[in-house]
Coordinates of C-alpha atoms and ligand atoms in Angstrom, one line a residue:
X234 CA 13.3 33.5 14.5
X235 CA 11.3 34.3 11.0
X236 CA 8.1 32.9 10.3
X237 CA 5.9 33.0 7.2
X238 CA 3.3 31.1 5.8
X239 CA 4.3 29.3 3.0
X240 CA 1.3 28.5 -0.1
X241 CA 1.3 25.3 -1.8
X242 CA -0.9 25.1 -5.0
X243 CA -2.0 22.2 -6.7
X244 CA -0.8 21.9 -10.4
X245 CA -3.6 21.2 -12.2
X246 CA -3.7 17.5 -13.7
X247 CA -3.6 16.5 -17.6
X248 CA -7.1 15.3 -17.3
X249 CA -8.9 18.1 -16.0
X250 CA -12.3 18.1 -17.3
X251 CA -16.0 19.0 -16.2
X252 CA -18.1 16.0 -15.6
X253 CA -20.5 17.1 -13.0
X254 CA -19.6 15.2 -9.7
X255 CA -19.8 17.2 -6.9
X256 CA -23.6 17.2 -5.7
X257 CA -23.6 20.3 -3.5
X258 CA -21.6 22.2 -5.6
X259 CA -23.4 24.9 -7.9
X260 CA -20.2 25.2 -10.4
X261 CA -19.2 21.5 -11.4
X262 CA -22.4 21.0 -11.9
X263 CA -23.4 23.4 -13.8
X264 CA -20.8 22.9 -15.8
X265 CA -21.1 19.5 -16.4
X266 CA -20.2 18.1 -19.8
X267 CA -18.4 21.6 -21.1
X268 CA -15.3 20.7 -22.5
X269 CA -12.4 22.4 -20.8
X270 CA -8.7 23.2 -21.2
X271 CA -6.4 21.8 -19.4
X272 CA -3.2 23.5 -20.4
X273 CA -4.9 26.9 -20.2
X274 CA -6.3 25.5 -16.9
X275 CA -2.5 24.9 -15.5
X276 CA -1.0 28.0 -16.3
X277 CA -3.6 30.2 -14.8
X278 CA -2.6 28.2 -11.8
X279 CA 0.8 28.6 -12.3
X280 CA 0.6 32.2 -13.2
X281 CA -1.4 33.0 -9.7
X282 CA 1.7 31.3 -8.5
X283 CA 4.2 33.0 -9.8
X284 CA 2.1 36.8 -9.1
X285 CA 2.0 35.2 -5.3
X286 CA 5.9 34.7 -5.4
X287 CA 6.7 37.9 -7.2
X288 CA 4.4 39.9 -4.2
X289 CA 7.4 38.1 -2.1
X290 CA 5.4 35.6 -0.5
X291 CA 7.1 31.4 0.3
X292 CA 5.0 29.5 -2.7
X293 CA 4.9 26.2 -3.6
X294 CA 3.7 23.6 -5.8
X295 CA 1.9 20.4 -5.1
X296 CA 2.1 17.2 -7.6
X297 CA -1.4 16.3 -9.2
X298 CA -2.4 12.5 -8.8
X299 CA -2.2 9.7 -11.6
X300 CA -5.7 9.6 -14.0
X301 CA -7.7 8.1 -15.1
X302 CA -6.7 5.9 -12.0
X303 CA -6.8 2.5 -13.5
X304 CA -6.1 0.5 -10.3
X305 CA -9.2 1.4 -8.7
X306 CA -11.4 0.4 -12.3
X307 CA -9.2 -2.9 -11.1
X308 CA -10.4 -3.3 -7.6
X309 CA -14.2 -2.5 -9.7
X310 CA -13.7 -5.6 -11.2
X311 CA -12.5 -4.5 -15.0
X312 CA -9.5 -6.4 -16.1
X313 CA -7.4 -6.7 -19.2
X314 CA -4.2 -3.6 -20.4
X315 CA -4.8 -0.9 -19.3
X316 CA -6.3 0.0 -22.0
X317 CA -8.9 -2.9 -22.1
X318 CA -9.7 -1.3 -18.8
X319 CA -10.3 1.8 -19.8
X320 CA -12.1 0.7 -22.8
X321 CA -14.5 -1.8 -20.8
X322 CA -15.4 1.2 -18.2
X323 CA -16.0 3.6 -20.9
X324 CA -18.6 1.1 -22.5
X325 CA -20.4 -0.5 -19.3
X326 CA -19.5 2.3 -16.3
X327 CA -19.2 5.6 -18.0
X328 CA -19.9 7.8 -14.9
X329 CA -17.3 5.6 -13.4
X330 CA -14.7 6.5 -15.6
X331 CA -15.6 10.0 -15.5
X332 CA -14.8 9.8 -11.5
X333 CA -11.8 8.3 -12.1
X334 CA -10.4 10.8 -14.6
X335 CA -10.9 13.6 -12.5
X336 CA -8.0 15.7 -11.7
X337 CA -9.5 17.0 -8.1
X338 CA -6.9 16.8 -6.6
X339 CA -5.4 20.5 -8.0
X340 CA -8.0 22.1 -4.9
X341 CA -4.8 21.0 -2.3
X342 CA -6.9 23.1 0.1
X343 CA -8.5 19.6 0.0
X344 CA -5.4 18.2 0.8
X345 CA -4.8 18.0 4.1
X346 CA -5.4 20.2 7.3
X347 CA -1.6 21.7 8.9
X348 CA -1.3 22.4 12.1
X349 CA 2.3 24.5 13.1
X350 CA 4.8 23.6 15.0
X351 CA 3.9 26.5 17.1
X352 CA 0.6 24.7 18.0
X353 CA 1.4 21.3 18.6
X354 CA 2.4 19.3 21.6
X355 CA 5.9 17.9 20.1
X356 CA 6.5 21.1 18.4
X357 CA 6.7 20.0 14.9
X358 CA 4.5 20.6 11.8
X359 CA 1.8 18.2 11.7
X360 CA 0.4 16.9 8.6
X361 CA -3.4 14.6 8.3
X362 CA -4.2 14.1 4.8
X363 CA -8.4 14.4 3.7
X364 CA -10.1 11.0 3.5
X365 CA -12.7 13.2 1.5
X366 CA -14.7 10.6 1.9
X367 CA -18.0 12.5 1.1
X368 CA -17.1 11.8 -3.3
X369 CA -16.4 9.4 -4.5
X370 CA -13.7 10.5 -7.1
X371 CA -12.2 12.6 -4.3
X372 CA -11.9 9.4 -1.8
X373 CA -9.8 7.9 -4.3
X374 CA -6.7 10.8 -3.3
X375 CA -5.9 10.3 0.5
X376 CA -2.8 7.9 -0.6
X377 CA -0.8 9.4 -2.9
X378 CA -1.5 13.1 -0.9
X379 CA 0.2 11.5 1.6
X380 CA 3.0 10.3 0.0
X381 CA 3.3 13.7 -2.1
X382 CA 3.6 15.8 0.7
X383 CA 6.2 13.2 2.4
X384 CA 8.7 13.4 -0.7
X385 CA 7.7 17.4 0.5
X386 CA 8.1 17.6 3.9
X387 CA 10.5 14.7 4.7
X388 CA 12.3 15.5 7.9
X389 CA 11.1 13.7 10.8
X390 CA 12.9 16.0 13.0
X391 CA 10.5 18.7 11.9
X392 CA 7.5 17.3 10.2
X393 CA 5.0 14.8 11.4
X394 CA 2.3 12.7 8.9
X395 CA -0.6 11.2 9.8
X396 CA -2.4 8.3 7.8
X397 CA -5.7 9.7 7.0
X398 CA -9.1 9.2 9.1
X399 CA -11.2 5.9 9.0
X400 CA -12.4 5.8 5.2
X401 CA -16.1 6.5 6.0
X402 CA -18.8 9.5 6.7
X403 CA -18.7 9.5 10.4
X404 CA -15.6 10.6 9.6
X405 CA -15.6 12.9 6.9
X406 CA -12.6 15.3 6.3
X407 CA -12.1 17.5 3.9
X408 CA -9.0 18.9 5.1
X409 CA -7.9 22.7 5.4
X410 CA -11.2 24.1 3.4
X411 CA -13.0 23.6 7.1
X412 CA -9.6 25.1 9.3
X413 CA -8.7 28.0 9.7
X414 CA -6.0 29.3 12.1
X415 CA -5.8 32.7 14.0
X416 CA -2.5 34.3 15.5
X417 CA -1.2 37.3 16.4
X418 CA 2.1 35.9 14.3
X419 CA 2.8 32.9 12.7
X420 CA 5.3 31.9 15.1
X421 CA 3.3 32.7 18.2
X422 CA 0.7 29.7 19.0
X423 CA -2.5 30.1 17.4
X424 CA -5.9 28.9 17.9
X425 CA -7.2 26.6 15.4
X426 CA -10.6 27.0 14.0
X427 CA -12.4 23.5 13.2
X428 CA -15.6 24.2 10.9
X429 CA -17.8 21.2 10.1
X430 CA -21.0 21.2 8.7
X431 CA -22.6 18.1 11.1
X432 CA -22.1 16.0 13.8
X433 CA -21.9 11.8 12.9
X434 CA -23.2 10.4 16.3
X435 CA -25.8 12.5 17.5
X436 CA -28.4 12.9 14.6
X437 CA -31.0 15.0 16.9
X438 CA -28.5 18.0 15.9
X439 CA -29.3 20.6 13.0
X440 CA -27.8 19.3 9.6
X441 CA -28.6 20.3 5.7
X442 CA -31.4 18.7 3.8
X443 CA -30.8 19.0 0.1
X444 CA -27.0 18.9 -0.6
X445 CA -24.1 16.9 1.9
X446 CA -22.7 17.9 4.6
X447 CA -19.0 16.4 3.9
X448 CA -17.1 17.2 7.4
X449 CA -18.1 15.5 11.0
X450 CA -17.3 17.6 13.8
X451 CA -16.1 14.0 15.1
X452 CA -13.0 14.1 12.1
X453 CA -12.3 17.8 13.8
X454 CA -11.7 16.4 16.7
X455 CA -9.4 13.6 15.9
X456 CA -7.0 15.7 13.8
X457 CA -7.0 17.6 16.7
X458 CA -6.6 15.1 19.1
X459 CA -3.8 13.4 15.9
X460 CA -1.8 16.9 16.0
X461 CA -1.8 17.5 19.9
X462 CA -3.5 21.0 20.0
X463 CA -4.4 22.4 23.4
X464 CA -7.9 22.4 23.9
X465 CA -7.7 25.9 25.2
X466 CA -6.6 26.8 21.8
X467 CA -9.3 25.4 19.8
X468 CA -12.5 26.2 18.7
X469 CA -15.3 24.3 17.0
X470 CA -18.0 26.1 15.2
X471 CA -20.8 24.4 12.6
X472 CA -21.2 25.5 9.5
X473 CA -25.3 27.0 8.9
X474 CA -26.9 24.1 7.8
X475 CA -29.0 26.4 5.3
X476 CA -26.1 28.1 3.7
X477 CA -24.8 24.6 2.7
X478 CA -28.2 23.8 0.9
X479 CA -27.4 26.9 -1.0
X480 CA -23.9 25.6 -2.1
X481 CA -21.9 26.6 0.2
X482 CA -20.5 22.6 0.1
X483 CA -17.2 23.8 2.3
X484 CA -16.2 26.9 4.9
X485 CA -13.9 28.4 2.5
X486 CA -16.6 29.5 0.2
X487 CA -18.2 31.7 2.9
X488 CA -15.2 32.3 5.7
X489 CA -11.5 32.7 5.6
X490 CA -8.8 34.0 8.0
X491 CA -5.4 35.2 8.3
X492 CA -3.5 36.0 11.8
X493 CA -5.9 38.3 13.5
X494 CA -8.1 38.4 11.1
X495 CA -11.5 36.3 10.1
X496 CA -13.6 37.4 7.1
X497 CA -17.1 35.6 7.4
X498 CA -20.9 36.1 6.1
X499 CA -23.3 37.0 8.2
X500 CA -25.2 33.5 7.7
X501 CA -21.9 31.8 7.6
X502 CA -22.3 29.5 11.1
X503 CA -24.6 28.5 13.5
X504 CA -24.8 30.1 17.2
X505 CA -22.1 32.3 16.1
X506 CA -22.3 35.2 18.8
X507 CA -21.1 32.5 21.2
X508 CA -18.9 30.9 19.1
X509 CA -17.4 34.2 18.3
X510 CA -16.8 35.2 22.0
X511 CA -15.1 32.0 22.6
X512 CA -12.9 32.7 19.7
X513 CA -12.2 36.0 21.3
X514 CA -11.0 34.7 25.0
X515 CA -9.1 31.8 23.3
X516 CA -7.4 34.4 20.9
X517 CA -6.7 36.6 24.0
X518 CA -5.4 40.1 23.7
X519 CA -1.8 40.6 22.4
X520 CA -3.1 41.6 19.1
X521 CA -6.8 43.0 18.4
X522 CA -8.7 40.7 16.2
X523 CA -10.9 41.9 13.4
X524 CA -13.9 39.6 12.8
X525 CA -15.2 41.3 9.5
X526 CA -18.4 40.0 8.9
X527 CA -20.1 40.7 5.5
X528 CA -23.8 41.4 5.7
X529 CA -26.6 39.9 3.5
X530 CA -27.6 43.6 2.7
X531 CA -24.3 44.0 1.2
X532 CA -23.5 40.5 -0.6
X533 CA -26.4 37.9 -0.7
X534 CA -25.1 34.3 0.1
X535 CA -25.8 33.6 -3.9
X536 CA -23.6 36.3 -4.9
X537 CA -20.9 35.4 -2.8
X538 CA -21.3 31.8 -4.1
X539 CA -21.3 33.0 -7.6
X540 CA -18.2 34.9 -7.0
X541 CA -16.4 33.4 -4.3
X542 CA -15.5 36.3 -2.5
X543 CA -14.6 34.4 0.6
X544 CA -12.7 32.0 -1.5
X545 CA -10.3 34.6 -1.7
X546 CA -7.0 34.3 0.3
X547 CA -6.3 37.0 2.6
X548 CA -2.3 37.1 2.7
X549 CA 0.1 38.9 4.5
X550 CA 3.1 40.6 2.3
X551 CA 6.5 41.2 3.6
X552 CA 5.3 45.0 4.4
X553 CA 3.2 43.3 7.1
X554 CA 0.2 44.5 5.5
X555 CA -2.7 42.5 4.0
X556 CA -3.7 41.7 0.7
X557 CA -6.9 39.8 -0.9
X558 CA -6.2 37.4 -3.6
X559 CA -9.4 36.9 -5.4
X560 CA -10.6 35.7 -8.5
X561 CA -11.7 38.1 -11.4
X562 CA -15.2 36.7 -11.1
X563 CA -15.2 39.1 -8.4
X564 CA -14.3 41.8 -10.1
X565 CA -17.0 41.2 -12.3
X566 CA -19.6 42.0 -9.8
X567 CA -20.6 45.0 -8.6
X568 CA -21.6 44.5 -5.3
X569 CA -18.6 42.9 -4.5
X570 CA -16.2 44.7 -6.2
X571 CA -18.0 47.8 -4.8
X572 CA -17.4 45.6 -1.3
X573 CA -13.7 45.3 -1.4
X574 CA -13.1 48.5 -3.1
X575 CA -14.7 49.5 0.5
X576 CA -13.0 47.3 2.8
X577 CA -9.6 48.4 1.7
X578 CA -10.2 51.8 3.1
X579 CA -11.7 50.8 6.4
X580 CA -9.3 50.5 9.6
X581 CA -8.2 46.7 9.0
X582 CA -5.3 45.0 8.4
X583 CA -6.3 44.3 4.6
X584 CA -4.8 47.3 2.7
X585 CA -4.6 45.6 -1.2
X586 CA -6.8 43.7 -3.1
X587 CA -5.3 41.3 -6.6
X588 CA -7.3 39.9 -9.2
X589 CA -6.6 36.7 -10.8
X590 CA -7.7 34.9 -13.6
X591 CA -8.5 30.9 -12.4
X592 CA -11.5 30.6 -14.8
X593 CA -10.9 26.9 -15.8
X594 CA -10.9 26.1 -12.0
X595 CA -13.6 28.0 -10.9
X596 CA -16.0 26.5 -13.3
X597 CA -15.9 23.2 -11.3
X598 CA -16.0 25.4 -7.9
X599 CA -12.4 26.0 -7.2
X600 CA -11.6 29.4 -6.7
X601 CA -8.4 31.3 -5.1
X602 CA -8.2 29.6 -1.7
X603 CA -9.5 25.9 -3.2
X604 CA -6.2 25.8 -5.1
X605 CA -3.9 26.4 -2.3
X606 CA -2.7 24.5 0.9
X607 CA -1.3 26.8 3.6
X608 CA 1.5 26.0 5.9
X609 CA 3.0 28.3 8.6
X610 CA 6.5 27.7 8.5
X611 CA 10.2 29.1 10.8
X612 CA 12.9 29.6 8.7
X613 CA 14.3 26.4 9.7
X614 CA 11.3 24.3 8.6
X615 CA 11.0 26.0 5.4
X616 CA 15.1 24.9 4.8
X617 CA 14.1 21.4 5.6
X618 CA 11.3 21.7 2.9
X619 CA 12.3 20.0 -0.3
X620 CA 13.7 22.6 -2.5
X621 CA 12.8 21.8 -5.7
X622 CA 9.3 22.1 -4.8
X623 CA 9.1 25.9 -4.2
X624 CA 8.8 28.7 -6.7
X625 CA 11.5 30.6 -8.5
X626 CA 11.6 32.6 -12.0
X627 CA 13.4 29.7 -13.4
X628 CA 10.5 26.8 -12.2
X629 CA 7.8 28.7 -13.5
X630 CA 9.6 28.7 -16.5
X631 CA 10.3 24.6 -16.6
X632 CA 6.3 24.2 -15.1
X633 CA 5.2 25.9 -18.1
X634 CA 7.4 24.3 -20.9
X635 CA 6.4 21.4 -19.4
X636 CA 2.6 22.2 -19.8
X637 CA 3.4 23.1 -23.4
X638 CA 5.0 19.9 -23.9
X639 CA 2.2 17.3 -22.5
X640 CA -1.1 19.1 -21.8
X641 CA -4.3 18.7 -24.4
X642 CA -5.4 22.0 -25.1
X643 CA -9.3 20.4 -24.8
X644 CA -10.8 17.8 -23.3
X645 CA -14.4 16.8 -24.0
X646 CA -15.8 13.7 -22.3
X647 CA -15.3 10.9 -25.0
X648 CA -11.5 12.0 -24.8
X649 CA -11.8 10.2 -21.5
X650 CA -11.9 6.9 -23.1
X651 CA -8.4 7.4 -24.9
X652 CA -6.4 5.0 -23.7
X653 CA -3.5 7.7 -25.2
X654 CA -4.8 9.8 -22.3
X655 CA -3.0 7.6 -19.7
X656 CA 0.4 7.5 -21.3
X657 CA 0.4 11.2 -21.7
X658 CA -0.3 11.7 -18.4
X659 CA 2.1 8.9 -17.3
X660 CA 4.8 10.5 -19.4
X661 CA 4.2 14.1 -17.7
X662 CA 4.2 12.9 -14.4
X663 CA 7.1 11.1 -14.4
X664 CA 9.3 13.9 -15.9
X665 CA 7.5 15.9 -13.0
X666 CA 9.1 13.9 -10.3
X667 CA 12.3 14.7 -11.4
X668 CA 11.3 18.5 -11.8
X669 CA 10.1 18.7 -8.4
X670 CA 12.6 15.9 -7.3
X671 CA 10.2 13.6 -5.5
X672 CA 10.7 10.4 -6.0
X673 CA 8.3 7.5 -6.8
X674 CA 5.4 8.5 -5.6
X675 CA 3.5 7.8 -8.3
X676 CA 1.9 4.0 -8.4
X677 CA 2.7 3.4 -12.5
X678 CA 6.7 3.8 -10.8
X679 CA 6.7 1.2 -8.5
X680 CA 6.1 -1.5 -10.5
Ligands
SUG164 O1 -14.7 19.0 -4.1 N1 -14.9 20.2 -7.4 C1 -14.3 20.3 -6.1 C2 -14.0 21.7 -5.7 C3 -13.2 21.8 -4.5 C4 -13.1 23.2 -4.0 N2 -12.3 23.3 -2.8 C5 -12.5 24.1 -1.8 N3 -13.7 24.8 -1.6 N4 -11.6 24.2 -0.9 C6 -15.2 19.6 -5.0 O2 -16.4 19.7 -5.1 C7 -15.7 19.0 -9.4 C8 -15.2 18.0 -10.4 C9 -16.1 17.8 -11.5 O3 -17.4 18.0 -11.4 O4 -15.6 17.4 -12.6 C10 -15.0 19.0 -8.0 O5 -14.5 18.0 -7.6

């Protein structure tokens, strides 16, 4: 039988804007207060998509989330319309508002963490959506993930969702950003890598000092434990709690993998010699594996930060070779475009390297690999997937008329406060349903 690995990008929301949330994270807040675009913001992301599909890869696209999300200003105790809500948090809880407007939820690597049916006990694909419980404007999209990538994946004979993980820090998950999985081919079982950047019960153990740790190695765990994986074919590794005071706020800004191959910095994890051997028994020997580790000496942690050159995705195309998908920032930089120009001639699987222009999302710390959710898929599974949902010539086309149609071409923060800002987005949202057939999923449809 076929397998692939299917992408799903998020579709960037109507509200996306820079307002400075994510502590940890050197880009959003940095950026804080710039006004942004967010029509030019979605069709970079639907252009990487498209580029992605037209290299012959399986891509999708995932729904962004209602905002500004006035049922939670409800549980905050602001009443009235909606627009009196709006109005009243704009006046007495502006950094509120601002949490509530953000459209976050485009990073889908953030999602959820997939494990394949290759991997699990029952044999079917299981899904566990992020509690991302570490933000607060990020805890507010466990939900409606879910019940996005149900109306995606609805076939219980193939797919299997979890609720998301206890709402609270022990448990912090921030879904595929901190999972990667290895395999000799997607169909064959894999092992699955669990990165988290500190343990919750045992606070004698090494964790950062100036920025979060979001992810527990006990959430690792229980999705493992949630998706029946072998333990044999698992491995947990910490992130370095020093790189994460630098910025590095998930795994996928300093480590990603594909099949047989892991692409890591140097300073990436703690103990990683023995982590790395364990890796290497569990993995086994059908395939070699190619643990490409970057060295300071060639790109500092800062650069790779500033560039995301490990927030790239690392792809394999229908020739069976590799390609890196990475963001033009990196072609920007000499050292690292120096890097890859190097890598591509060295004996590994990654023969190509793409540029892409996600600009508008980088600037809030989403590059590449933030904006995508991966799922290994047999051709059986991926004719169970919801059609509508998957990209075509004639899709791309709709997406973008459809941007053209609703999207604000800028968004400073007092355009938070239009109430006119809702209905828009209301209005686009619920034409998108239809475009990617989904349903209600969307809480302004139930009522
Ligand atoms: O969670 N930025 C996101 C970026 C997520 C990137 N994802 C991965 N590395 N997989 C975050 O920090 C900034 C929003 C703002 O400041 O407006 C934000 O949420």
């Amino acid at each position: 039988m076929n397998f692939f690995e299917a992408n799903f990008d998020g579709l960037v929301g109507p509200t996306h804007n820079y307002a400075g949330l994510s502590v940890g994270n050197v880009a959003s807040l940095s950026n804080a207060k710039n006004s942004s675009s967010p029509r030019q913001a979605a069709k970079q992301g639907l252009s990487k998509m498209k580029a992605l599909h037209d290299l012959g890869m399986v891509q999708g696209v995932l729904a962004p989330q209602e905002r500004p999300d006035v049922y939670t200003l409800r549980r905050l105790g602001f009443t009235g319309t909606d627009a009196q809500v709006i109005a009243k948090a704009a006046k007495q809880a502006p950094a509120v508002l601002r949490a509530v407007c953000s459209a976050s939820s485009m990073w889908t690597a953030n999602a959820a963490t997939i494990s394949p049916s290759a991997d699990t006990h029952d044999g079917k694909v299981h899904f566990t959506p992020a509690n991302l419980t570490n933000k607060f404007h990020r805890s507010l999209e466990p939900v409606t993930t879910g019940r996005i990538l149900q109306a995606m994946f609805r076939d219980p004979a193939h797919f299997a969702h979890h609720t998301h993980l206890p709402d609270n820090d022990h448990f912090g998950d921030e879904g595929a950003a901190n999972h990667t999985r290895l395999c000799s081919a997607y169909g064959k079982r894999g092992v699955e890598l669990f990165v988290f950047g500190r343990y919750a019960f045992d606070s004698s153990q090494p964790a950062p000092k100036r920025f979060p740790a979001r992810h527990t190695l006990e959430a690792c765990e229980a999705v493992a434990r949630l998706h029946g994986l072998s333990g044999e074919h698992v491995v947990y590794m910490q992130q370095n709690p020093d790189v994460i005071d630098q910025g590095v706020f998930h795994n996928d800004v300093i480590a990603v993998g594909n099949q047989n191959v892991l692409f890591y910095h140097q300073q990436a994890f703690v103990d990683t010699q023995n982590k790395l051997n364990e890796l290497r028994r569990k993995f086994g020997n059908e395939t070699d594996l190619h643990l490409i580790e970057v060295k300071d000496s060639d790109v500092s942690v800062s650069e790779a930060i500033k560039t995301y050159l490990f927030n790239t995705q690392v792809i394999t195309l229908p020739s069976g070779e590799m390609a890196i998908i990475a963001p033009t920032e990196c072609q920007e930089s000499h050292a690292v475009s120096s890097y890859l120009a190097a890598l591509v001639q060295q004996h590994t699987p990654i023969r190509h390297v793409h540029y892409y222009d996600v600009k508008q999302s980088m600037r809030n710390g989403g590059g590449p690999a933030c904006l995508r959710l991966r799922v290994a898929l047999s051709e059986q599974e991926k004719q169970a997937v919801n059609p509508n949902v998957l990209m075509n010539d004639a899709l791309f086309s709709t997406l973008n008329q459809w941007v053209d149609k609703h999207y604000r071409d800028q968004i400073s923060e007092a355009d938070l406060a239009d109430p006119q800002l809702l209905d828009e987005s209301r209005s686009a949202l619920d034409e998108l349903t239809q475009i990617l057939g989904l349903g209600s999923v969307y809480q302004f449809q139930q009522v």
